[in-house]
Coordinates of C-alpha atoms in Angstrom, one line a residue:
M16 CA 169.9 106.1 32.5
L17 CA 167.1 108.4 33.4
L18 CA 166.1 111.1 30.8
A19 CA 164.2 113.8 32.6
S20 CA 164.2 117.2 34.2
A21 CA 164.3 117.7 37.9
V22 CA 165.1 120.2 40.6
V23 CA 168.1 119.5 42.8
V24 CA 167.6 119.9 46.6
W25 CA 170.6 119.4 48.9
E26 CA 169.6 118.0 52.3
W27 CA 171.2 117.1 55.6
L28 CA 170.2 114.4 58.2
N29 CA 169.3 115.7 61.6
E30 CA 169.5 113.9 64.9
H31 CA 165.9 112.6 64.6
G32 CA 166.6 110.8 61.3
R33 CA 164.8 113.5 59.1
W34 CA 166.3 114.9 56.0
R35 CA 166.2 118.7 56.2
P36 CA 166.5 120.8 53.1
Y37 CA 169.1 123.5 52.7
S38 CA 167.8 126.8 51.4
P39 CA 167.6 127.4 47.6
A40 CA 170.5 129.8 47.8
V41 CA 172.7 127.3 49.7
S42 CA 171.7 124.5 47.3
H43 CA 172.7 126.7 44.3
H44 CA 176.0 127.3 46.0
I45 CA 176.7 123.6 46.6
E46 CA 175.6 122.7 43.1
A47 CA 177.9 125.2 41.6
V48 CA 180.9 123.7 43.4
V49 CA 179.8 120.2 42.4
R50 CA 179.6 121.2 38.7
A51 CA 183.0 122.9 38.9
G52 CA 184.5 119.4 39.5
P53 CA 187.9 118.7 41.2
R54 CA 189.3 122.2 40.5
A55 CA 186.8 123.5 43.2
G56 CA 188.7 121.5 45.9
G57 CA 186.0 119.0 46.9
S58 CA 184.6 121.0 49.8
V59 CA 181.9 123.6 50.1
V60 CA 182.1 126.5 52.6
L61 CA 178.5 127.3 53.5
G62 CA 179.3 130.6 55.2
Q63 CA 180.1 132.1 51.8
V64 CA 176.4 132.2 50.9
D65 CA 174.8 132.2 54.4
S66 CA 176.6 133.9 57.3
R67 CA 174.5 131.9 59.8
L68 CA 176.2 128.7 58.4
A69 CA 179.7 130.1 58.9
P70 CA 180.9 127.1 61.0
Y71 CA 179.8 124.5 58.4
I72 CA 181.7 122.8 55.6
I73 CA 180.5 120.1 53.3
D74 CA 183.0 117.4 52.2
L75 CA 181.8 116.2 48.8
Q76 CA 184.0 113.1 48.9
S77 CA 182.4 111.6 52.0
M78 CA 179.1 113.5 51.6
N79 CA 179.2 114.8 55.2
Q80 CA 178.6 118.2 56.7
F81 CA 181.3 119.1 59.2
R82 CA 180.9 121.7 61.9
Q83 CA 184.3 123.3 62.6
D84 CA 183.8 124.5 66.2
T85 CA 182.4 121.2 67.5
G86 CA 183.6 118.6 65.1
T87 CA 180.1 117.3 64.5
L88 CA 179.5 115.3 61.3
R89 CA 176.1 114.9 59.6
P90 CA 175.4 113.1 56.3
V91 CA 174.2 115.1 53.3
R92 CA 172.6 114.1 50.1
R93 CA 171.7 115.4 46.6
N94 CA 168.0 114.7 46.0
Y95 CA 165.9 115.1 42.9
Y96 CA 162.2 116.3 42.8
D97 CA 159.6 117.0 40.1
P98 CA 160.2 120.4 38.6
T99 CA 156.4 121.1 38.8
S100 CA 156.5 120.6 42.6
A101 CA 157.0 123.2 45.3
P102 CA 160.9 123.4 45.1
G103 CA 160.6 123.8 41.3
K104 CA 158.3 126.8 41.8
G105 CA 160.2 128.4 44.7
V106 CA 157.4 127.7 47.2
V107 CA 158.4 127.1 50.8
W108 CA 155.9 126.0 53.5
E109 CA 156.9 126.8 57.1
W110 CA 155.5 126.3 60.6
E111 CA 155.9 128.6 63.6
N112 CA 158.0 127.1 66.3
D113 CA 158.0 127.8 70.1
N114 CA 160.6 130.5 69.6
G115 CA 158.3 132.5 67.3
S116 CA 160.5 131.9 64.3
W117 CA 159.6 130.0 61.2
T118 CA 160.9 126.5 60.3
P119 CA 160.5 125.0 56.8
Y120 CA 158.8 121.6 56.5
D121 CA 160.8 118.6 55.3
M122 CA 160.8 118.7 51.5
E123 CA 158.4 115.8 51.0
V124 CA 155.9 117.3 53.4
G125 CA 156.1 120.7 51.8
I126 CA 155.5 119.2 48.4
T127 CA 152.5 117.3 49.7
I128 CA 151.0 120.5 51.3
Q129 CA 151.6 122.5 48.1
H130 CA 149.9 119.8 45.9
A131 CA 146.8 119.9 48.1
Y132 CA 146.9 123.7 48.1
E133 CA 147.0 123.8 44.3
K134 CA 144.1 121.4 44.1
Q135 CA 142.2 123.9 46.3
H136 CA 141.5 121.3 49.0
P137 CA 140.2 123.0 52.2
W138 CA 142.6 120.8 54.3
I139 CA 145.0 117.8 54.1
D140 CA 145.7 115.0 56.5
L141 CA 149.5 114.2 56.7
T142 CA 148.9 110.8 58.3
S143 CA 149.5 109.0 55.0
I144 CA 153.1 110.2 54.9
G145 CA 153.8 109.5 58.6
F146 CA 152.8 112.7 60.4
S147 CA 149.9 113.0 62.8
Y148 CA 148.9 116.5 61.7
V149 CA 146.1 118.1 59.7
I150 CA 146.8 121.3 57.7
D151 CA 143.8 123.7 57.5
F152 CA 144.2 126.1 54.6
S153 CA 141.3 128.3 55.7
T154 CA 143.0 129.2 59.0
M155 CA 146.6 128.5 57.8
G156 CA 147.1 126.4 60.8
Q157 CA 148.6 123.0 61.7
I158 CA 146.6 120.8 64.1
N159 CA 148.1 117.9 66.0
R160 CA 145.6 115.1 65.7
Q161 CA 146.5 113.7 69.1
T162 CA 146.8 116.8 71.3
Q163 CA 144.7 119.2 69.2
R164 CA 147.5 121.8 69.6
Q165 CA 147.5 124.3 66.8
R166 CA 150.4 126.2 65.2
R167 CA 150.5 128.8 62.5
I168 CA 151.8 128.0 59.1
R169 CA 152.7 130.1 56.1
R170 CA 153.5 129.9 52.4
R171 CA 156.2 132.1 51.0
L172 CA 158.1 132.4 47.8
D173 CA 161.9 132.0 47.5
L174 CA 164.4 131.2 44.8
I175 CA 163.7 128.2 42.6
Y176 CA 166.1 125.3 43.4
P177 CA 168.7 124.5 40.8
M178 CA 167.4 122.6 37.8
V179 CA 169.0 119.7 35.9
T180 CA 167.8 118.5 32.5
G181 CA 168.7 115.6 30.2
T182 CA 170.3 112.6 31.7
L183 CA 169.9 112.5 35.5
P184 CA 173.1 111.1 37.0
K185 CA 172.9 107.8 38.8
P186 CA 174.3 107.5 42.3
Q187 CA 178.0 108.1 42.1
S188 CA 180.8 109.7 44.1
W189 CA 181.9 113.3 43.6
P190 CA 182.8 114.7 41.2
A191 CA 179.6 114.2 39.2
S192 CA 180.2 114.2 35.5
P193 CA 178.2 117.1 34.1
G194 CA 178.8 116.1 30.4
P195 CA 176.4 114.7 27.9
A196 CA 174.7 111.4 28.1
A197 CA 177.3 109.7 25.9
A198 CA 180.1 110.8 28.2
P199 CA 181.9 107.9 29.9
P200 CA 181.0 107.3 33.5
A201 CA 183.1 108.9 36.2
A202 CA 185.7 106.8 38.0
P203 CA 184.4 104.9 41.0
C204 CA 185.1 106.3 44.4
S205 CA 188.3 105.1 45.9
C206 CA 187.6 105.8 49.6
P207 CA 188.0 102.7 51.9
Q208 CA 184.3 102.3 52.5
C209 CA 183.4 102.2 48.8
V210 CA 186.3 99.9 47.9
L211 CA 185.1 97.4 50.6
V212 CA 181.4 97.6 49.4
M213 CA 182.4 97.2 45.8
S214 CA 184.5 94.1 46.6
V215 CA 181.5 92.6 48.4
K216 CA 179.3 93.3 45.4
A217 CA 181.8 91.8 43.0
A218 CA 182.3 88.7 45.0
V219 CA 178.6 88.0 45.4
A220 CA 177.7 88.9 41.8
N221 CA 180.3 86.5 40.5
G222 CA 179.1 83.7 42.8
S223 CA 182.6 83.3 44.1
A224 CA 183.4 82.7 47.7
G225 CA 186.9 83.9 47.5
P226 CA 188.6 85.1 50.7
L227 CA 185.3 86.5 52.0
Q228 CA 183.5 83.2 52.0
P229 CA 185.7 80.3 53.3
P230 CA 184.3 76.9 52.4
A231 CA 184.6 75.8 56.1
A232 CA 182.3 78.6 57.1
R233 CA 179.8 77.8 54.2
K234 CA 179.8 74.1 55.1
H235 CA 178.2 74.8 58.5
M236 CA 175.7 77.3 57.3
P237 CA 172.0 76.1 57.3
E238 CA 170.7 75.2 53.9
S239 CA 167.6 77.2 54.5
G240 CA 165.9 79.2 57.2
V241 CA 162.9 81.4 57.3
V242 CA 163.7 84.8 58.6
K243 CA 161.5 87.9 58.4
V244 CA 163.5 91.0 57.8
P245 CA 162.2 94.2 59.3
P246 CA 162.0 97.3 57.0
P247 CA 165.0 99.6 56.9
P248 CA 164.6 102.5 59.4
G249 CA 163.0 105.7 58.0
P250 CA 159.9 107.8 58.4
G251 CA 156.8 106.8 56.5
V252 CA 158.0 103.3 55.5
K253 CA 155.3 100.7 55.6
P254 CA 156.0 97.3 57.2
L255 CA 156.8 94.4 55.0
D256 CA 154.1 91.9 54.2
S257 CA 154.5 88.2 53.7
T258 CA 156.7 88.8 50.7
G259 CA 159.3 90.0 53.2
T260 CA 160.0 86.4 54.2
I261 CA 163.4 85.4 52.9
R262 CA 165.4 82.1 52.8
G263 CA 169.1 81.5 52.9
P264 CA 172.0 82.6 54.9
V265 CA 172.4 85.9 53.1
K266 CA 169.4 88.1 53.9
T267 CA 168.3 91.0 51.7
V268 CA 165.6 93.6 51.8
P269 CA 162.9 93.4 49.0
S270 CA 163.1 96.4 46.7
Q271 CA 160.6 99.1 47.4
A272 CA 159.5 102.3 45.6
I273 CA 162.2 104.8 46.4
R274 CA 162.5 108.3 45.1
R275 CA 165.3 109.0 42.6
Q276 CA 168.1 110.5 44.6
A277 CA 171.9 110.7 44.4
S278 CA 172.5 108.5 47.4
S279 CA 169.8 105.8 47.0
T280 CA 168.4 103.7 44.1
P281 CA 165.9 100.9 44.1
A282 CA 167.2 97.4 44.5
G283 CA 167.2 95.6 41.2
A284 CA 165.7 92.3 42.3
N285 CA 163.1 91.0 44.8
A286 CA 163.7 88.2 47.3
G287 CA 162.2 84.8 46.6
S288 CA 159.0 83.7 48.2
P289 CA 158.8 80.9 50.8
A290 CA 157.8 78.5 48.1
S291 CA 160.8 79.1 46.0
P292 CA 163.4 76.3 45.6
P293 CA 166.5 77.0 47.8
G294 CA 168.8 77.0 44.8
A295 CA 166.9 79.5 42.8
N296 CA 166.3 81.6 45.9
G297 CA 170.0 81.8 46.7
K298 CA 170.8 82.9 43.1
T299 CA 168.2 85.6 43.3
E300 CA 169.7 86.9 46.5
R301 CA 173.1 87.2 45.0
V302 CA 171.8 89.3 42.2
A303 CA 169.9 91.5 44.6
L304 CA 172.9 92.1 46.8
A305 CA 175.1 92.9 43.9
T306 CA 172.7 95.7 42.8
L307 CA 172.4 97.3 46.1
N308 CA 174.3 100.6 46.7
R309 CA 176.2 101.6 49.8
T310 CA 173.2 103.1 51.6
N311 CA 171.0 100.0 51.1
L312 CA 173.9 97.7 52.0
Q313 CA 174.2 99.6 55.3
R314 CA 170.4 99.3 55.9
L315 CA 170.6 95.6 55.1
A316 CA 173.3 95.1 57.7
I317 CA 171.3 97.0 60.4
A318 CA 168.1 95.1 59.5
Q319 CA 170.0 91.8 59.6
S320 CA 171.5 92.6 63.0
R321 CA 168.1 93.3 64.4
V322 CA 166.7 90.0 63.2
L323 CA 169.7 88.1 64.8
I324 CA 169.1 90.0 68.1
A325 CA 165.4 89.1 68.0
S326 CA 166.0 85.4 67.1
G327 CA 168.7 84.8 69.7
V328 CA 171.2 83.6 67.2
P329 CA 174.8 83.6 68.6
T330 CA 176.5 86.6 67.1
V331 CA 179.9 88.2 66.7
P332 CA 179.7 91.8 68.1
V333 CA 180.9 94.6 66.0
K334 CA 181.0 97.7 68.1
N335 CA 180.7 101.2 66.8
L336 CA 184.1 103.0 66.6
S337 CA 184.8 105.5 69.3
G338 CA 183.2 108.9 68.8
S339 CA 179.8 110.2 68.1
S340 CA 179.6 111.1 64.5
P341 CA 177.3 109.3 62.0
V342 CA 180.4 108.1 60.1
N343 CA 181.1 105.5 62.8
P344 CA 177.8 103.5 62.6
A345 CA 178.4 103.6 58.8
L346 CA 181.8 102.0 59.1
A347 CA 180.4 99.4 61.5
G348 CA 177.7 98.7 58.9
I349 CA 180.4 98.1 56.3
T350 CA 182.2 95.7 58.6
G351 CA 178.9 93.9 59.2
I352 CA 178.4 93.5 55.4
L353 CA 181.9 92.0 55.0
M354 CA 181.3 89.5 57.9
S355 CA 177.9 88.5 56.5
A356 CA 179.4 87.9 53.1
A357 CA 181.9 85.6 54.9
G358 CA 179.0 83.6 56.3
L359 CA 179.4 85.0 59.9
P360 CA 176.3 86.3 61.8
V361 CA 176.8 89.9 62.7
C362 CA 175.3 92.0 65.6
L363 CA 175.8 95.7 65.4
T364 CA 175.6 97.6 68.6
R365 CA 172.9 100.2 68.6
P366 CA 173.9 103.8 68.4
P367 CA 173.5 105.8 71.6
K368 CA 170.3 107.9 72.1
L369 CA 170.3 111.6 72.8
A370 CA 170.3 112.2 76.6
L371 CA 170.1 115.9 77.3
H372 CA 169.2 115.6 81.0
P373 CA 170.2 113.4 83.9
P374 CA 167.7 111.1 85.7
P375 CA 165.4 112.9 88.1
V376 CA 167.0 114.2 91.3
S377 CA 165.2 114.9 94.5
K378 CA 166.0 118.1 96.5
R379 CA 167.7 116.2 99.3
E380 CA 170.1 114.6 96.8
I381 CA 171.2 118.0 95.6
K382 CA 174.4 119.1 97.5
S383 CA 176.5 122.2 97.6
I384 CA 180.0 122.1 96.1
P385 CA 182.9 121.8 98.5
G386 CA 185.2 124.8 98.2
V387 CA 182.6 127.0 96.4
S388 CA 180.6 129.4 98.5
N389 CA 176.8 129.6 98.0
T390 CA 174.7 127.8 95.4
S391 CA 173.6 130.7 93.2
R392 CA 174.6 134.1 92.0
K393 CA 172.8 137.0 90.4
T394 CA 174.2 139.6 88.1
T395 CA 173.0 143.1 87.4
K396 CA 174.2 145.8 85.0
K397 CA 177.6 147.2 85.9
Q398 CA 178.6 150.5 84.4
A399 CA 182.1 151.8 83.9
K400 CA 183.5 154.0 86.6
K401 CA 182.5 157.6 86.3
G402 CA 185.0 160.4 85.9
K403 CA 187.5 158.5 83.7
T404 CA 187.8 159.8 80.1
P405 CA 189.0 157.4 77.4
E406 CA 192.3 159.3 77.2
E407 CA 192.8 158.9 81.0
V408 CA 192.0 155.1 80.8
L409 CA 194.4 154.5 77.9
K410 CA 197.2 156.6 79.5
R411 CA 197.6 153.7 82.0
Y412 CA 198.4 151.2 79.3
L413 CA 200.3 153.2 76.8
Q414 CA 203.8 154.6 76.3
K415 CA 204.2 157.5 73.8
V416 CA 206.4 156.8 70.8
R417 CA 208.4 159.9 69.7
H418 CA 209.8 158.3 66.5
P419 CA 207.3 155.8 65.2
P420 CA 208.4 153.1 62.8
D421 CA 207.5 153.3 59.1
E422 CA 204.7 150.6 59.2
D423 CA 200.9 150.5 59.2
C424 CA 198.6 151.1 62.1
T425 CA 196.5 148.0 61.9
I426 CA 193.4 149.9 63.0
C427 CA 193.2 152.6 60.3
M428 CA 195.7 151.0 58.0
E429 CA 197.6 154.3 57.5
R430 CA 201.3 154.6 58.1
L431 CA 202.3 155.4 61.6
T432 CA 204.4 158.2 60.3
T433 CA 201.3 160.0 59.0
P434 CA 198.2 161.1 60.8
S435 CA 195.4 158.6 61.7
G436 CA 193.0 157.8 58.9
Y437 CA 190.0 157.4 61.3
K438 CA 187.0 159.4 60.0
G439 CA 184.4 158.9 62.8
P440 CA 183.6 161.2 65.8
Q441 CA 186.7 163.1 66.6
P442 CA 188.7 162.2 69.8
T443 CA 190.3 165.0 71.8
V444 CA 193.9 163.8 71.1
K445 CA 196.0 164.8 68.1
P446 CA 195.7 162.4 65.1
D447 CA 199.4 162.1 64.7
L448 CA 200.3 160.9 68.2
V449 CA 201.5 157.3 68.4
G450 CA 201.6 155.0 71.4
K451 CA 202.9 151.5 72.3
L452 CA 201.0 149.1 74.5
S453 CA 203.1 148.4 77.6
R454 CA 202.8 144.6 77.8
C455 CA 202.6 143.3 74.2
G456 CA 204.5 146.2 72.6
H457 CA 202.2 146.7 69.6
I458 CA 202.1 150.3 68.2
Y459 CA 199.0 152.3 67.1
H460 CA 197.8 155.8 66.6
I461 CA 196.5 156.9 70.0
Y462 CA 193.7 158.6 68.1
C463 CA 192.6 155.1 66.7
L464 CA 192.9 153.5 70.1
V465 CA 190.6 156.2 71.7
A466 CA 188.1 155.7 68.9
M467 CA 188.2 151.9 69.4
Y468 CA 187.6 152.3 73.1
N469 CA 184.7 154.7 72.6
N470 CA 183.1 152.0 70.3
G471 CA 183.4 149.3 72.9
N472 CA 182.0 148.6 76.3
K473 CA 183.8 151.6 77.9
D474 CA 184.5 149.5 81.1
G475 CA 188.0 150.7 81.7
S476 CA 189.7 147.8 79.9
L477 CA 191.4 147.6 76.5
Q478 CA 192.2 144.6 74.3
C479 CA 195.0 144.7 71.8
P480 CA 193.4 144.3 68.3
T481 CA 196.5 142.4 67.1
C482 CA 197.3 139.8 69.8
K483 CA 194.2 140.1 72.0
T484 CA 196.1 140.9 75.1
I485 CA 193.7 142.3 77.7
Y486 CA 194.6 145.4 79.7
G487 CA 192.5 146.0 82.9
V488 CA 189.5 143.9 83.7
K489 CA 187.3 143.0 80.6
T490 CA 183.6 143.0 81.2
G491 CA 180.7 142.1 78.8
T492 CA 177.1 143.1 78.1
Q493 CA 175.3 140.1 79.5
P494 CA 171.8 141.0 80.6
P495 CA 170.7 140.5 84.2
G496 CA 170.0 136.9 85.3
K497 CA 170.7 134.2 87.8
M498 CA 173.4 131.4 87.8
E499 CA 172.7 128.3 90.1
Y500 CA 175.2 125.5 90.7
H501 CA 175.2 122.3 92.8
L502 CA 176.1 118.7 92.9
I503 CA 173.9 115.9 91.6
P504 CA 174.6 112.1 92.4
H505 CA 175.2 111.0 88.8
S506 CA 178.3 110.6 86.7
L507 CA 179.0 112.0 83.2
P508 CA 180.2 109.7 80.4
G509 CA 184.0 109.6 80.6
H510 CA 184.0 110.6 84.3
P511 CA 182.7 107.5 86.1
D512 CA 184.6 108.2 89.4
C513 CA 183.0 111.5 90.3
K514 CA 179.6 113.2 90.6
T515 CA 178.4 116.0 88.4
I516 CA 178.3 119.7 88.8
R517 CA 175.0 121.1 87.3
I518 CA 174.9 124.7 86.3
I519 CA 171.5 126.4 85.6
Y520 CA 171.4 129.7 83.8
S521 CA 168.2 131.8 84.0
I522 CA 167.9 135.0 82.0
P523 CA 164.4 136.6 81.4
P524 CA 163.6 138.7 78.3
G525 CA 163.8 142.5 78.7
I526 CA 164.8 145.8 77.2
Q527 CA 168.3 146.5 75.8
G528 CA 170.5 149.0 77.6
P529 CA 172.9 151.6 76.1
E530 CA 175.7 149.0 75.9
H531 CA 173.6 146.6 73.7
P532 CA 173.2 146.6 69.9
N533 CA 169.7 148.3 69.8
P534 CA 169.2 150.3 73.0
G535 CA 165.5 150.6 74.0
K536 CA 164.4 147.7 71.9
S537 CA 163.2 144.5 73.5
F538 CA 165.3 141.3 73.5
S539 CA 164.2 137.6 73.7
A540 CA 165.7 134.9 75.8
R541 CA 165.1 131.5 74.2
G542 CA 165.8 128.1 75.8
F543 CA 166.1 129.3 79.4
P544 CA 166.7 127.9 82.0
R545 CA 169.8 126.4 80.3
H546 CA 171.3 123.3 82.1
C547 CA 175.0 122.7 81.7
Y548 CA 177.3 120.1 83.2
L549 CA 180.9 119.7 84.5
P550 CA 182.6 116.7 86.2
D551 CA 183.1 117.2 89.9
S552 CA 186.8 116.7 89.6
E553 CA 189.6 119.0 90.6
K554 CA 189.8 120.5 87.1
G555 CA 186.0 120.6 86.9
R556 CA 185.7 122.7 90.1
K557 CA 188.5 125.0 88.8
V558 CA 186.4 125.6 85.6
L559 CA 183.3 126.3 87.7
K560 CA 185.2 129.0 89.8
L561 CA 186.4 130.7 86.6
L562 CA 182.9 130.5 85.1
L563 CA 181.6 132.3 88.2
V564 CA 184.1 135.1 87.5
A565 CA 183.0 135.2 83.9
W566 CA 179.4 135.4 85.1
D567 CA 180.1 138.3 87.4
R568 CA 181.9 140.1 84.6
R569 CA 178.9 139.5 82.3
L570 CA 180.9 137.5 79.8
I571 CA 178.9 134.2 79.5
F572 CA 176.1 135.6 77.4
A573 CA 175.5 138.6 75.1
I574 CA 172.7 140.0 73.0
G575 CA 173.0 139.4 69.2
T576 CA 171.8 137.2 66.4
S577 CA 171.4 133.5 66.9
S578 CA 173.6 131.3 64.6
T579 CA 171.1 128.5 65.1
T580 CA 167.7 130.2 64.3
G581 CA 168.9 133.4 62.7
E582 CA 166.8 135.4 65.2
S583 CA 168.2 138.9 66.1
D584 CA 168.0 140.7 69.4
T585 CA 168.2 137.6 71.4
V586 CA 170.4 136.2 74.2
I587 CA 173.3 134.1 72.7
W588 CA 176.4 132.3 74.1
N589 CA 179.5 134.5 74.2
E590 CA 182.5 132.5 73.1
V591 CA 182.7 130.3 76.2
H592 CA 181.5 126.8 75.2
H593 CA 179.3 124.8 77.6
K594 CA 178.2 121.2 77.7
T595 CA 174.4 121.1 77.6
E596 CA 174.1 117.4 76.8
F597 CA 174.3 115.1 79.9
G598 CA 174.4 111.5 78.9
S599 CA 175.6 111.5 75.3
N600 CA 177.6 113.5 72.8
L601 CA 175.4 113.3 69.6
T602 CA 175.2 117.0 69.2
G603 CA 178.9 117.7 70.0
H604 CA 177.8 119.5 73.2
G605 CA 178.1 116.5 75.6
Y606 CA 180.4 113.9 77.1
P607 CA 182.7 112.1 76.7
D608 CA 185.1 114.8 75.5
A609 CA 188.6 114.4 76.8
N610 CA 189.7 117.9 75.7
Y611 CA 186.7 119.9 76.8
L612 CA 188.0 121.2 80.2
D613 CA 191.3 122.3 78.7
N614 CA 189.5 124.0 75.8
V615 CA 187.2 125.9 78.0
L616 CA 190.1 127.0 80.2
A617 CA 191.7 128.4 77.1
E618 CA 188.5 130.2 76.1
L619 CA 188.2 131.8 79.5
A620 CA 191.9 132.8 79.4
A621 CA 191.1 134.6 76.1
Q622 CA 188.5 136.6 78.0
G623 CA 191.2 137.5 80.5
I624 CA 190.0 135.0 83.2
S625 CA 192.6 132.8 84.9
E626 CA 193.3 131.5 88.4
D627 CA 194.6 135.0 89.3
S628 CA 191.2 136.4 88.5
T629 CA 189.6 134.5 91.4
A630 CA 192.0 136.3 93.8
Q631 CA 191.2 139.7 92.2
E632 CA 187.4 139.1 92.6
K633 CA 187.9 138.4 96.4
D634 CA 189.9 141.6 96.7

């Protein structure tokens, strides 16, 4: 039981193994749901507090962040920090990235920088916490010790992170019990992972072999063996010294100083030294394993597998489950713990590394795509045909309704039997006229449809606001650029029998036109050229041909606000997902993905692009 005050910072684990803090506002929102208990439903919708995080939901039971559009899972944690440190004062330290936007430092780095700033040090070297950077407060710059590259940094004030006082809760599953110190502890988590871990802890703590430790298996185990266990993975962790030498068939990691946090606590015992008697040493190990929480047990299994790989011990392979989310390695780790408790050596397969690009390809290896003309295509601004008024355009798609039904117009929400409630610039048609769209049959005020058309791209097309049926040829507002496409002699994961179609999009920055959100203002184009990949299969070539139509219609990109960086007036994807990760699927934007081609065909169809569209383009 820890009696103290602390600030709570919610953090998520990125693909580089770094814990990244949510903003103070988001942390307050998550904390409010946690304190509300089970009546809040056990999940947090981040878009409710930050529109840039609209795709994300946090599941408090599994402590994972889920991205709804890609299915990507990332672990989250509830971490505690000193209330006198940076998060307790609302201080945020940020560095300027290559896009010109500002990125907050990891919380431990920001706290270290703030501490030196308050001590009025002229600079601070971050090497001691695992980063090869020097922060110069006189120039407010970050200097890379190896390359000498400099970046700007800044210190800004934000909300103070949520504060907790009194008894800090020990690691436990949601919901946390917010009651007083004397309140009974919350019921243990009943998820399959926790049940398995708790059973291992109980079996080892009681010194009983049980079903997990058959006597036959124990009989053939070596009485002693010297094994050096590497430290658990993590930034800034120092290597173990000679005290890391452990005896016995069950290998543990010596306890180290670990920050108080909701998902990790220090191990309660240290491993015996090489001079310890085997019997005493084995007993100590049982106590240490029984006090480890789920995170440290997973680290133990991974460290143990690395030792076995290095020592050449015959092992039983436990493969990661199919998929790419961080949950799968965790499940494999639990399996490893169970097998090690049964006296069986375990070897966990290593998780795949991020592979954004294919191996180098020479120019002579790049080939054109059979059945697809040319290898590149440029696009320029296409304006709507002149001489067509909105009324004339809509006349092609509408049938007048003389006796409208007594229901709402879903554009202005007034009854169709009354005049339109639209209050903007006045169209030239009468406000009480009603029309029915010819294909889908939905009925609206013609006045409202004209106003909707005037607020759109004015390209001669119309999209039903109810069912999204497209009338005419829909075009977008994609800025000018170039699309290249060709074959490379490498296969994508999940498509071993064919080569790969590589698409390269190039769009330069420029000035927004009248069809864009802020005409006359400059726009940025980050991350170009962008490389995307399709399998060179029959369906893959079909997708490519339709993407070419979408490119010509200016529907691949748009100008808006980036959901990733929050930057406005920049080039963004426009509702047609692309695979930008070549050799893995760690980000959710790679392969294998059995449903991707069908999904992108559906997204293109929603933009009015199908196989019939290719024939229309030729005409």
